[in-house]
PDB file of C-alpha atoms and ligand atoms in Angstrom:
ATOM      1  CA  MET I  75     -10.748 -15.958  -8.712  1.00 90.00           C
ATOM      2  CA  LEU I  76     -10.989 -12.085  -7.930  1.00 96.00           C
ATOM      3  CA  SER I  77     -14.371 -10.147  -8.636  1.00 97.00           C
ATOM      4  CA  VAL I  78     -12.099  -7.636  -9.871  1.00 98.00           C
ATOM      5  CA  LYS I  79     -10.305  -7.753 -13.685  1.00 98.00           C
ATOM      6  CA  HIS I  80      -8.314  -4.854 -12.658  1.00 98.00           C
ATOM      7  CA  LEU I  81      -7.118  -3.542  -9.313  1.00 98.00           C
ATOM      8  CA  ILE I  82      -7.409  -0.287  -8.888  1.00 98.00           C
ATOM      9  CA  ASP I  83      -8.807   0.138  -5.243  1.00 98.00           C
ATOM     10  CA  THR I  84      -9.677  -1.498  -1.796  1.00 98.00           C
ATOM     11  CA  TYR I  85     -13.538  -0.438  -2.099  1.00 96.00           C
ATOM     12  CA  SER I  86     -14.478  -2.371  -5.008  1.00 97.00           C
ATOM     13  CA  LEU I  87     -12.340  -5.823  -3.108  1.00 98.00           C
ATOM     14  CA  THR I  88     -15.330  -8.218  -1.341  1.00 98.00           C
ATOM     15  CA  ALA I  89     -13.858  -9.888   2.113  1.00 98.00           C
ATOM     16  CA  ASP I  90     -13.230 -13.057  -0.219  1.00 98.00           C
ATOM     17  CA  ASP I  91     -11.414 -10.753  -2.424  1.00 98.00           C
ATOM     18  CA  ILE I  92      -8.958 -10.259   0.101  1.00 98.00           C
ATOM     19  CA  THR I  93      -9.432 -13.406   2.185  1.00 98.00           C
ATOM     20  CA  GLN I  94      -8.320 -14.568  -1.733  1.00 98.00           C
ATOM     21  CA  ILE I  95      -4.900 -12.282  -1.584  1.00 98.00           C
ATOM     22  CA  LEU I  96      -3.597 -13.148   1.421  1.00 98.00           C
ATOM     23  CA  ASP I  97      -3.990 -16.640   1.968  1.00 98.00           C
ATOM     24  CA  THR I  98      -2.242 -16.093  -1.731  1.00 98.00           C
ATOM     25  CA  ALA I  99       0.546 -14.691  -0.499  1.00 98.00           C
ATOM     26  CA  ALA I 100       1.075 -16.767   2.776  1.00 98.00           C
ATOM     27  CA  SER I 101       0.750 -19.730   0.490  1.00 97.00           C
ATOM     28  CA  PHE I 102       4.594 -17.759  -1.226  1.00 98.00           C
ATOM     29  CA  GLU I 103       5.926 -17.491   1.986  1.00 97.00           C
ATOM     30  CA  GLU I 104       7.549 -20.818   1.370  1.00 96.00           C
ATOM     31  CA  VAL I 105       8.957 -19.559  -2.099  1.00 96.00           C
ATOM     32  CA  ASN I 106      10.538 -17.035  -0.965  1.00 94.00           C
ATOM     33  CA  ASN I 107      12.422 -18.749   2.127  1.00 94.00           C
ATOM     34  CA  ARG I 108      13.749 -21.185  -0.106  1.00 95.00           C
ATOM     35  CA  ALA I 109      17.062 -20.861  -2.004  1.00 96.00           C
ATOM     36  CA  ILE I 110      16.006 -21.156  -5.257  1.00 96.00           C
ATOM     37  CA  LYS I 111      12.672 -18.346  -4.551  1.00 96.00           C
ATOM     38  CA  LYS I 112      11.184 -19.158  -8.371  1.00 96.00           C
ATOM     39  CA  VAL I 113       8.068 -20.712  -9.198  1.00 97.00           C
ATOM     40  CA  PRO I 114       7.018 -21.176 -13.181  1.00 97.00           C
ATOM     41  CA  ALA I 115       3.490 -19.589 -12.571  1.00 97.00           C
ATOM     42  CA  LEU I 116       3.687 -16.940 -14.759  1.00 97.00           C
ATOM     43  CA  ARG I 117       5.914 -18.339 -17.040  1.00 97.00           C
ATOM     44  CA  GLY I 118       5.277 -16.609 -20.564  1.00 97.00           C
ATOM     45  CA  ARG I 119       3.403 -14.148 -19.110  1.00 98.00           C
ATOM     46  CA  THR I 120       4.650 -10.316 -19.935  1.00 98.00           C
ATOM     47  CA  ILE I 121       4.232  -7.689 -17.371  1.00 98.00           C
ATOM     48  CA  VAL I 122       5.321  -3.618 -17.780  1.00 98.00           C
ATOM     49  CA  ASN I 123       5.978  -1.521 -14.851  1.00 98.00           C
ATOM     50  CA  LEU I 124       5.138   2.067 -15.584  1.00 97.00           C
ATOM     51  CA  PHE I 125       6.380   4.190 -13.285  1.00 97.00           C
ATOM     52  CA  LEU I 126       6.164   8.054 -13.500  1.00 95.00           C
ATOM     53  CA  GLU I 127       6.880   8.844 -10.004  1.00 93.00           C
ATOM     54  CA  PRO I 128       9.585   7.711  -7.253  1.00 92.00           C
ATOM     55  CA  SER I 129       9.658   4.450  -5.783  1.00 96.00           C
ATOM     56  CA  THR I 130      11.569   2.018  -3.577  1.00 96.00           C
ATOM     57  CA  ARG I 131       9.203  -0.290  -2.328  1.00 97.00           C
ATOM     58  CA  THR I 132       6.398  -0.573  -4.719  1.00 98.00           C
ATOM     59  CA  LYS I 133       9.008  -0.538  -7.815  1.00 98.00           C
ATOM     60  CA  SER I 134      11.435  -3.038  -6.119  1.00 98.00           C
ATOM     61  CA  SER I 135       9.036  -5.408  -4.447  1.00 98.00           C
ATOM     62  CA  PHE I 136       6.848  -6.105  -7.853  1.00 98.00           C
ATOM     63  CA  GLU I 137       9.933  -6.240  -9.669  1.00 98.00           C
ATOM     64  CA  LEU I 138      11.348  -9.305  -7.222  1.00 98.00           C
ATOM     65  CA  ALA I 139       7.924 -10.409  -6.896  1.00 98.00           C
ATOM     66  CA  GLU I 140       7.570 -10.609 -11.092  1.00 98.00           C
ATOM     67  CA  LYS I 141      11.226 -12.900 -11.816  1.00 98.00           C
ATOM     68  CA  ARG I 142       9.109 -15.401  -8.356  1.00 98.00           C
ATOM     69  CA  LEU I 143       6.703 -15.826 -10.077  1.00 98.00           C
ATOM     70  CA  SER I 144       8.859 -16.334 -13.736  1.00 98.00           C
ATOM     71  CA  ALA I 145       6.970 -13.713 -15.844  1.00 98.00           C
ATOM     72  CA  ASP I 146       9.098 -11.576 -18.078  1.00 98.00           C
ATOM     73  CA  SER I 147       8.951  -7.683 -17.408  1.00 97.00           C
ATOM     74  CA  LEU I 148      10.000  -4.768 -18.497  1.00 96.00           C
ATOM     75  CA  SER I 149      10.363  -1.502 -16.474  1.00 95.00           C
ATOM     76  CA  MET I 150       9.890   2.165 -17.658  1.00 93.00           C
ATOM     77  CA  GLY I 151      10.188   5.181 -16.109  1.00 90.00           C
ATOM     78  CA  GLY I 152       8.229   8.472 -16.752  1.00 75.00           C
ATOM     79  CA  SER I 153      12.166  10.427 -17.748  1.00 74.00           C
ATOM     80  CA  THR I 154      13.099   7.427 -20.477  1.00 69.00           C
ATOM     81  CA  SER I 155       9.909   6.850 -22.110  1.00 73.00           C
ATOM     82  CA  SER I 156       8.549   8.868 -25.407  1.00 73.00           C
ATOM     83  CA  VAL I 157       6.362  10.579 -22.704  1.00 72.00           C
ATOM     84  CA  VAL I 158       9.445  12.979 -22.586  1.00 69.00           C
ATOM     85  CA  LYS I 159       8.907  13.484 -25.894  1.00 72.00           C
ATOM     86  CA  GLY I 160       4.836  14.885 -25.644  1.00 77.00           C
ATOM     87  CA  GLU I 161       3.553  11.237 -26.292  1.00 85.00           C
ATOM     88  CA  SER I 162       0.180  10.791 -24.689  1.00 92.00           C
ATOM     89  CA  LEU I 163      -0.391   8.319 -21.793  1.00 92.00           C
ATOM     90  CA  ALA I 164      -3.211   6.814 -24.402  1.00 94.00           C
ATOM     91  CA  ASP I 165      -0.389   6.662 -27.183  1.00 95.00           C
ATOM     92  CA  THR I 166       2.374   5.240 -24.801  1.00 94.00           C
ATOM     93  CA  ILE I 167      -0.630   2.537 -23.694  1.00 96.00           C
ATOM     94  CA  GLN I 168      -1.572   1.634 -27.016  1.00 96.00           C
ATOM     95  CA  THR I 169       2.317   1.580 -28.539  1.00 96.00           C
ATOM     96  CA  ILE I 170       2.936  -0.868 -25.356  1.00 96.00           C
ATOM     97  CA  ASP I 171      -0.722  -2.487 -26.350  1.00 96.00           C
ATOM     98  CA  ALA I 172       0.057  -3.605 -29.416  1.00 97.00           C
ATOM     99  CA  MET I 173       3.518  -5.669 -28.554  1.00 97.00           C
ATOM    100  CA  ASN I 174       0.819  -7.890 -26.581  1.00 97.00           C
ATOM    101  CA  VAL I 175       1.440  -7.466 -22.940  1.00 98.00           C
ATOM    102  CA  ASP I 176      -0.652  -9.069 -20.146  1.00 98.00           C
ATOM    103  CA  MET I 177      -0.860  -6.786 -17.792  1.00 98.00           C
ATOM    104  CA  PHE I 178       0.315  -3.036 -16.351  1.00 98.00           C
ATOM    105  CA  VAL I 179       1.605  -2.090 -13.134  1.00 98.00           C
ATOM    106  CA  CYS I 180       1.713   1.296 -12.808  1.00 98.00           C
ATOM    107  CA  ARG I 181       2.961   3.755 -10.465  1.00 97.00           C
ATOM    108  CA  ALA I 182       1.528   7.751 -11.195  1.00 96.00           C
ATOM    109  CA  ARG I 183       1.472  11.142  -9.903  1.00 94.00           C
ATOM    110  CA  LEU I 184      -2.007  12.414 -11.337  1.00 95.00           C
ATOM    111  CA  ALA I 185      -5.194  10.265  -9.688  1.00 97.00           C
ATOM    112  CA  GLY I 186      -7.329   8.553 -11.803  1.00 97.00           C
ATOM    113  CA  THR I 187      -3.887   7.246 -14.381  1.00 97.00           C
ATOM    114  CA  PRO I 188      -4.249   3.554 -13.702  1.00 98.00           C
ATOM    115  CA  GLN I 189      -8.167   3.605 -14.107  1.00 98.00           C
ATOM    116  CA  LYS I 190      -7.213   5.573 -17.625  1.00 97.00           C
ATOM    117  CA  ILE I 191      -5.207   2.784 -18.563  1.00 97.00           C
ATOM    118  CA  THR I 192      -7.888   0.461 -18.543  1.00 98.00           C
ATOM    119  CA  GLU I 193      -9.657   2.306 -21.575  1.00 97.00           C
ATOM    120  CA  ASN I 194      -6.438   1.860 -23.702  1.00 96.00           C
ATOM    121  CA  THR I 195      -5.312  -1.428 -23.062  1.00 97.00           C
ATOM    122  CA  ASP I 196      -7.253  -4.996 -23.022  1.00 96.00           C
ATOM    123  CA  ALA I 197      -4.415  -6.227 -20.373  1.00 98.00           C
ATOM    124  CA  VAL I 198      -5.119  -6.215 -16.732  1.00 98.00           C
ATOM    125  CA  VAL I 199      -3.712  -3.352 -14.546  1.00 98.00           C
ATOM    126  CA  ILE I 200      -2.265  -2.653 -10.916  1.00 98.00           C
ATOM    127  CA  ASN I 201      -2.317   0.498  -9.834  1.00 98.00           C
ATOM    128  CA  ALA I 202       0.747   0.836  -7.972  1.00 98.00           C
ATOM    129  CA  GLY I 203      -0.260   4.211  -6.562  1.00 98.00           C
ATOM    130  CA  ASP I 204      -2.268   6.957  -8.303  1.00 97.00           C
ATOM    131  CA  GLY I 205      -1.580  11.294  -6.610  1.00 95.00           C
ATOM    132  CA  LYS I 206      -3.602  11.419  -3.278  1.00 93.00           C
ATOM    133  CA  HIS I 207      -6.343   8.600  -4.860  1.00 96.00           C
ATOM    134  CA  GLN I 208      -5.667   5.149  -4.263  1.00 98.00           C
ATOM    135  CA  HIS I 209      -2.313   2.445  -3.519  1.00 98.00           C
ATOM    136  CA  PRO I 210      -3.861  -0.768  -3.133  1.00 98.00           C
ATOM    137  CA  THR I 211      -1.283  -3.155  -2.869  1.00 98.00           C
ATOM    138  CA  GLN I 212       0.260  -0.878  -0.159  1.00 98.00           C
ATOM    139  CA  ALA I 213      -2.844  -2.139   2.084  1.00 98.00           C
ATOM    140  CA  MET I 214      -2.509  -5.256   0.345  1.00 99.00           C
ATOM    141  CA  LEU I 215       0.792  -5.662   2.358  1.00 99.00           C
ATOM    142  CA  ASP I 216      -0.313  -4.078   5.424  1.00 98.00           C
ATOM    143  CA  LEU I 217      -3.489  -6.174   6.673  1.00 99.00           C
ATOM    144  CA  TYR I 218      -1.110  -9.421   5.542  1.00 99.00           C
ATOM    145  CA  THR I 219       1.768  -7.774   8.271  1.00 99.00           C
ATOM    146  CA  ILE I 220      -1.655  -6.574  10.576  1.00 99.00           C
ATOM    147  CA  ARG I 221      -3.212 -10.625  10.501  1.00 98.00           C
ATOM    148  CA  LYS I 222       0.112 -12.884  10.123  1.00 98.00           C
ATOM    149  CA  ASN I 223       0.891 -10.753  13.831  1.00 98.00           C
ATOM    150  CA  PHE I 224      -2.581 -10.517  15.363  1.00 98.00           C
ATOM    151  CA  GLY I 225      -3.586 -14.584  13.320  1.00 98.00           C
ATOM    152  CA  HIS I 226      -7.256 -12.380  12.562  1.00 98.00           C
ATOM    153  CA  LEU I 227      -8.249  -8.373  11.583  1.00 98.00           C
ATOM    154  CA  ASP I 228     -12.137  -8.390  12.350  1.00 98.00           C
ATOM    155  CA  GLY I 229     -12.365  -6.547  15.360  1.00 98.00           C
ATOM    156  CA  LEU I 230      -8.775  -5.140  15.322  1.00 98.00           C
ATOM    157  CA  LYS I 231      -8.830  -1.526  16.671  1.00 98.00           C
ATOM    158  CA  VAL I 232      -6.858   0.361  14.093  1.00 98.00           C
ATOM    159  CA  ALA I 233      -5.524   3.955  14.600  1.00 98.00           C
ATOM    160  CA  ILE I 234      -4.452   5.893  11.131  1.00 98.00           C
ATOM    161  CA  VAL I 235      -2.530   8.660  12.490  1.00 98.00           C
ATOM    162  CA  GLY I 236      -1.568  11.438  10.092  1.00 95.00           C
ATOM    163  CA  ASP I 237      -1.540  13.252   6.555  1.00 89.00           C
ATOM    164  CA  LEU I 238      -5.376  11.782   6.401  1.00 93.00           C
ATOM    165  CA  ALA I 239      -6.388  14.079   3.934  1.00 89.00           C
ATOM    166  CA  HIS I 240      -3.520  13.495   1.098  1.00 87.00           C
ATOM    167  CA  SER I 241      -3.140  10.002   2.208  1.00 94.00           C
ATOM    168  CA  ARG I 242      -3.504   7.340  -0.534  1.00 96.00           C
ATOM    169  CA  VAL I 243      -2.503   4.685   1.870  1.00 97.00           C
ATOM    170  CA  CYS I 244      -4.728   6.086   4.432  1.00 97.00           C
ATOM    171  CA  GLY I 245      -7.857   6.645   1.418  1.00 96.00           C
ATOM    172  CA  SER I 246      -6.324   2.299   0.690  1.00 98.00           C
ATOM    173  CA  LEU I 247      -5.697   0.874   4.108  1.00 98.00           C
ATOM    174  CA  ALA I 248      -9.215   2.306   5.624  1.00 97.00           C
ATOM    175  CA  PRO I 249     -11.955   0.768   3.632  1.00 97.00           C
ATOM    176  CA  ALA I 250      -9.816  -2.561   3.519  1.00 98.00           C
ATOM    177  CA  LEU I 251      -9.956  -3.063   7.654  1.00 98.00           C
ATOM    178  CA  LYS I 252     -13.337  -1.613   7.028  1.00 97.00           C
ATOM    179  CA  THR I 253     -14.628  -4.662   4.993  1.00 98.00           C
ATOM    180  CA  MET I 254     -12.341  -6.841   7.040  1.00 98.00           C
ATOM    181  CA  GLY I 255     -14.111  -5.708  10.368  1.00 98.00           C
ATOM    182  CA  ALA I 256     -11.687  -3.699  11.866  1.00 98.00           C
ATOM    183  CA  ASP I 257     -12.423  -0.747  13.761  1.00 97.00           C
ATOM    184  CA  VAL I 258     -10.292   2.242  12.261  1.00 97.00           C
ATOM    185  CA  THR I 259      -9.863   5.432  13.865  1.00 97.00           C
ATOM    186  CA  LEU I 260      -8.787   8.291  12.112  1.00 97.00           C
ATOM    187  CA  VAL I 261      -6.243  10.487  14.081  1.00 97.00           C
ATOM    188  CA  GLY I 262      -4.721  13.871  12.244  1.00 95.00           C
ATOM    189  CA  PRO I 263      -4.888  17.464  12.574  1.00 92.00           C
ATOM    190  CA  PRO I 264      -8.015  19.371  11.933  1.00 91.00           C
ATOM    191  CA  THR I 265      -6.762  20.902   8.465  1.00 87.00           C
ATOM    192  CA  PHE I 266      -4.864  17.079   8.031  1.00 90.00           C
ATOM    193  CA  GLN I 267      -8.559  15.025   8.476  1.00 93.00           C
ATOM    194  CA  VAL I 268     -11.057  14.525   6.014  1.00 91.00           C
ATOM    195  CA  ASP I 269     -13.749  16.282   4.824  1.00 90.00           C
ATOM    196  CA  ASP I 270     -16.493  13.607   4.886  1.00 88.00           C
ATOM    197  CA  PRO I 271     -17.312  13.425   8.734  1.00 76.00           C
ATOM    198  CA  ASP I 272     -18.633   9.616   7.843  1.00 83.00           C
ATOM    199  CA  TRP I 273     -16.163   8.959   5.467  1.00 89.00           C
ATOM    200  CA  PHE I 274     -16.346   4.723   5.435  1.00 86.00           C
ATOM    201  CA  GLY I 275     -18.230   5.114   8.807  1.00 90.00           C
ATOM    202  CA  CYS I 276     -14.745   5.769  10.431  1.00 95.00           C
ATOM    203  CA  PRO I 277     -14.345   8.094  13.462  1.00 96.00           C
ATOM    204  CA  GLN I 278     -11.980  11.082  13.030  1.00 96.00           C
ATOM    205  CA  THR I 279     -10.432  12.553  16.154  1.00 96.00           C
ATOM    206  CA  SER I 280      -7.433  15.261  16.233  1.00 95.00           C
ATOM    207  CA  SER I 281      -5.986  13.497  19.645  1.00 97.00           C
ATOM    208  CA  LEU I 282      -3.598  10.763  19.351  1.00 97.00           C
ATOM    209  CA  ASP I 283      -3.180  10.580  23.198  1.00 97.00           C
ATOM    210  CA  GLU I 284      -6.668  10.493  23.919  1.00 97.00           C
ATOM    211  CA  VAL I 285      -7.110   7.014  21.748  1.00 98.00           C
ATOM    212  CA  ILE I 286      -3.443   5.563  21.561  1.00 98.00           C
ATOM    213  CA  GLU I 287      -4.026   3.318  24.555  1.00 98.00           C
ATOM    214  CA  ASP I 288      -7.517   1.169  23.381  1.00 98.00           C
ATOM    215  CA  MET I 289      -5.444   0.802  20.213  1.00 98.00           C
ATOM    216  CA  ASP I 290      -4.085  -2.495  18.691  1.00 98.00           C
ATOM    217  CA  VAL I 291      -2.236  -1.307  16.007  1.00 98.00           C
ATOM    218  CA  VAL I 292      -0.960   2.261  15.183  1.00 98.00           C
ATOM    219  CA  TYR I 293      -0.513   3.032  11.586  1.00 98.00           C
ATOM    220  CA  MET I 294       1.283   6.533  11.317  1.00 98.00           C
ATOM    221  CA  LEU I 295       1.218   8.441   8.059  1.00 97.00           C
ATOM    222  CA  ARG I 296       4.040   9.861   6.004  1.00 94.00           C
ATOM    223  CA  VAL I 297       3.900  13.619   6.064  1.00 89.00           C
ATOM    224  CA  GLN I 298       3.308  14.251   2.247  1.00 78.00           C
ATOM    225  CA  LEU I 299       5.669  17.761   1.945  1.00 72.00           C
ATOM    226  CA  GLU I 300       5.375  17.318  -1.753  1.00 66.00           C
ATOM    227  CA  ARG I 301       1.571  17.450  -1.626  1.00 58.00           C
ATOM    228  CA  MET I 302       0.689  19.912   0.964  1.00 58.00           C
ATOM    229  CA  GLU I 303      -0.636  22.195  -1.584  1.00 57.00           C
ATOM    230  CA  GLY I 304      -0.148  25.767   0.758  1.00 59.00           C
ATOM    231  CA  ALA I 305      -2.073  23.282   3.427  1.00 59.00           C
ATOM    232  CA  ALA I 306      -1.652  25.330   7.566  1.00 64.00           C
ATOM    233  CA  ILE I 307       0.247  22.625   8.571  1.00 68.00           C
ATOM    234  CA  PRO I 308       2.793  23.346  12.074  1.00 67.00           C
ATOM    235  CA  SER I 309       6.495  22.984  12.029  1.00 80.00           C
ATOM    236  CA  ARG I 310       8.074  19.923  12.435  1.00 83.00           C
ATOM    237  CA  ARG I 311       8.803  19.769  15.941  1.00 87.00           C
ATOM    238  CA  GLU I 312       4.869  20.834  16.883  1.00 88.00           C
ATOM    239  CA  TYR I 313       4.130  18.600  14.064  1.00 90.00           C
ATOM    240  CA  ASN I 314       6.234  16.132  16.440  1.00 93.00           C
ATOM    241  CA  ARG I 315       5.031  17.205  19.629  1.00 93.00           C
ATOM    242  CA  LEU I 316       1.039  16.922  18.999  1.00 93.00           C
ATOM    243  CA  TYR I 317       1.342  13.817  16.417  1.00 95.00           C
ATOM    244  CA  GLY I 318       4.371  11.994  16.218  1.00 96.00           C
ATOM    245  CA  LEU I 319       4.904   8.488  17.633  1.00 98.00           C
ATOM    246  CA  ASP I 320       7.617   9.512  20.494  1.00 97.00           C
ATOM    247  CA  MET I 321       8.477   6.491  23.143  1.00 98.00           C
ATOM    248  CA  LYS I 322       6.580   8.366  26.005  1.00 98.00           C
ATOM    249  CA  ARG I 323       3.457   7.210  23.740  1.00 98.00           C
ATOM    250  CA  VAL I 324       5.118   4.202  23.147  1.00 98.00           C
ATOM    251  CA  ASN I 325       5.433   2.814  26.909  1.00 98.00           C
ATOM    252  CA  ARG I 326       1.494   3.341  26.867  1.00 98.00           C
ATOM    253  CA  MET I 327       0.233   1.408  24.155  1.00 98.00           C
ATOM    254  CA  LYS I 328      -1.188  -2.040  25.033  1.00 98.00           C
ATOM    255  CA  PRO I 329       1.660  -4.780  25.213  1.00 98.00           C
ATOM    256  CA  GLU I 330       0.750  -6.565  22.096  1.00 98.00           C
ATOM    257  CA  ALA I 331       0.172  -3.383  20.297  1.00 98.00           C
ATOM    258  CA  ILE I 332       2.177  -2.931  16.886  1.00 98.00           C
ATOM    259  CA  ILE I 333       2.875  -0.068  14.939  1.00 98.00           C
ATOM    260  CA  CYS I 334       3.128  -0.022  11.225  1.00 98.00           C
ATOM    261  CA  HIS I 335       4.412   3.137   8.611  1.00 98.00           C
ATOM    262  CA  PRO I 336       4.418   2.463   4.968  1.00 98.00           C
ATOM    263  CA  GLY I 337       7.589   3.950   4.571  1.00 96.00           C
ATOM    264  CA  PRO I 338       9.180   5.889   3.240  1.00 96.00           C
ATOM    265  CA  MET I 339       9.462   7.417   6.675  1.00 96.00           C
ATOM    266  CA  ASN I 340      10.247  10.669   8.394  1.00 93.00           C
ATOM    267  CA  ARG I 341      12.204  10.544  11.377  1.00 95.00           C
ATOM    268  CA  GLY I 342      11.532  13.091  13.934  1.00 93.00           C
ATOM    269  CA  MET I 343       8.484  13.966  12.461  1.00 92.00           C
ATOM    270  CA  GLU I 344       5.580  11.404  12.388  1.00 95.00           C
ATOM    271  CA  ILE I 345       7.636   8.605  14.325  1.00 97.00           C
ATOM    272  CA  ASN I 346      10.800   8.900  15.671  1.00 97.00           C
ATOM    273  CA  ALA I 347      14.231   7.139  14.707  1.00 97.00           C
ATOM    274  CA  ASP I 348      14.218   4.847  17.587  1.00 98.00           C
ATOM    275  CA  VAL I 349      10.175   4.110  17.472  1.00 98.00           C
ATOM    276  CA  ALA I 350      10.602   2.951  13.937  1.00 98.00           C
ATOM    277  CA  ASP I 351      13.152   0.642  15.483  1.00 97.00           C
ATOM    278  CA  CYS I 352      11.612  -0.637  18.532  1.00 98.00           C
ATOM    279  CA  ALA I 353      10.698  -4.491  18.821  1.00 98.00           C
ATOM    280  CA  LYS I 354       6.401  -3.207  18.371  1.00 98.00           C
ATOM    281  CA  SER I 355       7.537  -1.454  15.405  1.00 98.00           C
ATOM    282  CA  ARG I 356       6.065  -4.109  11.697  1.00 98.00           C
ATOM    283  CA  ILE I 357       7.741  -1.377   9.076  1.00 98.00           C
ATOM    284  CA  LEU I 358      10.187  -4.155   7.475  1.00 98.00           C
ATOM    285  CA  ASN I 359       7.516  -6.755   8.024  1.00 98.00           C
ATOM    286  CA  GLN I 360       5.210  -5.058   5.897  1.00 98.00           C
ATOM    287  CA  VAL I 361       8.360  -4.285   3.577  1.00 98.00           C
ATOM    288  CA  ASN I 362       8.533  -8.314   3.246  1.00 98.00           C
ATOM    289  CA  ALA I 363       4.628  -8.776   2.772  1.00 98.00           C
ATOM    290  CA  GLY I 364       4.729  -6.505   0.197  1.00 98.00           C
ATOM    291  CA  VAL I 365       6.953  -9.366  -2.253  1.00 98.00           C
ATOM    292  CA  LEU I 366       4.034 -11.976  -1.353  1.00 98.00           C
ATOM    293  CA  THR I 367       1.297  -9.942  -1.139  1.00 98.00           C
ATOM    294  CA  ARG I 368       2.432  -8.168  -5.052  1.00 98.00           C
ATOM    295  CA  MET I 369       2.655 -12.260  -5.998  1.00 98.00           C
ATOM    296  CA  ALA I 370      -0.196 -12.914  -4.563  1.00 98.00           C
ATOM    297  CA  GLU I 371      -2.089 -10.286  -6.608  1.00 98.00           C
ATOM    298  CA  MET I 372      -0.501 -10.938 -10.452  1.00 98.00           C
ATOM    299  CA  TYR I 373      -0.976 -14.526  -9.682  1.00 98.00           C
ATOM    300  CA  LEU I 374      -5.022 -13.680  -8.641  1.00 98.00           C
ATOM    301  CA  LEU I 375      -5.299 -11.621 -11.789  1.00 98.00           C
ATOM    302  CA  LEU I 376      -3.450 -12.950 -14.589  1.00 97.00           C
ATOM    303  CA  GLY I 377      -5.371 -16.546 -13.231  1.00 88.00           C
ATOM    304  CA  GLY I 378      -2.312 -18.128 -12.867  1.00 67.00           C
ATOM    305  CA  GLU I 379      -4.269 -21.241 -10.246  1.00 54.00           C
ATOM    306  CA  ASN I 380      -3.575 -22.857 -13.503  1.00 43.00           C
ATOM    307  CA  ASN I 381      -0.065 -22.880 -13.370  1.00 42.00           C
ATOM    308  CA  GLY I 382       0.997 -24.884 -10.448  1.00 43.00           C
ATOM    309  CA  VAL I 383       2.655 -22.845  -7.791  1.00 48.00           C
ATOM    310  CA  SER I 384       4.370 -25.340  -5.723  1.00 45.00           C
ATOM    311  CA  ALA I 385       6.275 -26.698  -9.169  1.00 36.00           C
TER     312      ALA I 385
HETATM  313  N1  LIG N 394       5.224   2.825   0.590  1.00 54.75           N
HETATM  314  C1  LIG N 394       5.637   3.356  -0.601  1.00 54.75           C
HETATM  315  O1  LIG N 394       4.509   3.008  -1.703  1.00 54.75           O
HETATM  316  O2  LIG N 394       6.606   3.042  -0.569  1.00 54.75           O
HETATM  317  P1  LIG N 394       7.040   3.548  -2.187  1.00 54.75           P
HETATM  318  O3  LIG N 394       7.181   4.916  -2.810  1.00 54.75           O
HETATM  319  O4  LIG N 394       9.301   3.580  -2.177  1.00 54.75           O
HETATM  320  O5  LIG N 394       7.153   2.913  -3.188  1.00 54.75           O
END
């Protein structure tokens, strides 16, 4: 059992919660590698995917995870719901809730939307990314990928690089890594750094070149062009020169070090095309882990342990 009813952020999760999610996800590896990728663990449970902002990875992996757990699911988007006719979020949630659903998975442009949903339903809510706030299920798949690669998380040195201030990925990943005993260094241009110099006890620097040789994981953040709101950024080319991951920098990384990116990538800006596809890249491993960890989160939050994983 997790210590939380909903999965809204990572700073509410204990090390035991995170370990349970990662271990349960590992137990689903075998299911995902079968010819028939299905177990009855959430049979009869109803899950609503409410995606009010575009998504490729998160939406498709939740939908696949639900199918693999035999849940009944329904996907709704902002443009296909009565939200476009002016219905409030509270009315939408109460309407769906009246159909006796068990879980809402919500992606929203507005920070705080998943929390708001918890106030209008007794169902479990998973935050699938809300504005600049949090993306906890991304953090869990990142931790899964890193732990699978190294066998542990404690003591690892992780640089999170790029658009720190606008990034819900950074806001979720950094505290989760710290909870699991990793050392996190934030790297970004001064205009992209977080305001609090003691944010989750993570040192910040504006020089990737000063830290790259010391890191086990270099985690490149997407430059969120759609969330800039006038922030001063160098040109694409200048950003790439100062903060982009190119092969010259990759060749200075430790031999066993790895590269992660949450996607979608701006190839040629924060990460060069050849780097994204190089042997150190774990970007597609992260995508694969997304299905496993989302299966684990839904399974644990819906009390699926009574239903049997292996049947
Ligand atoms: N990483 C991530 O959240 O990707 P999507 O926006 O495609 O879901």
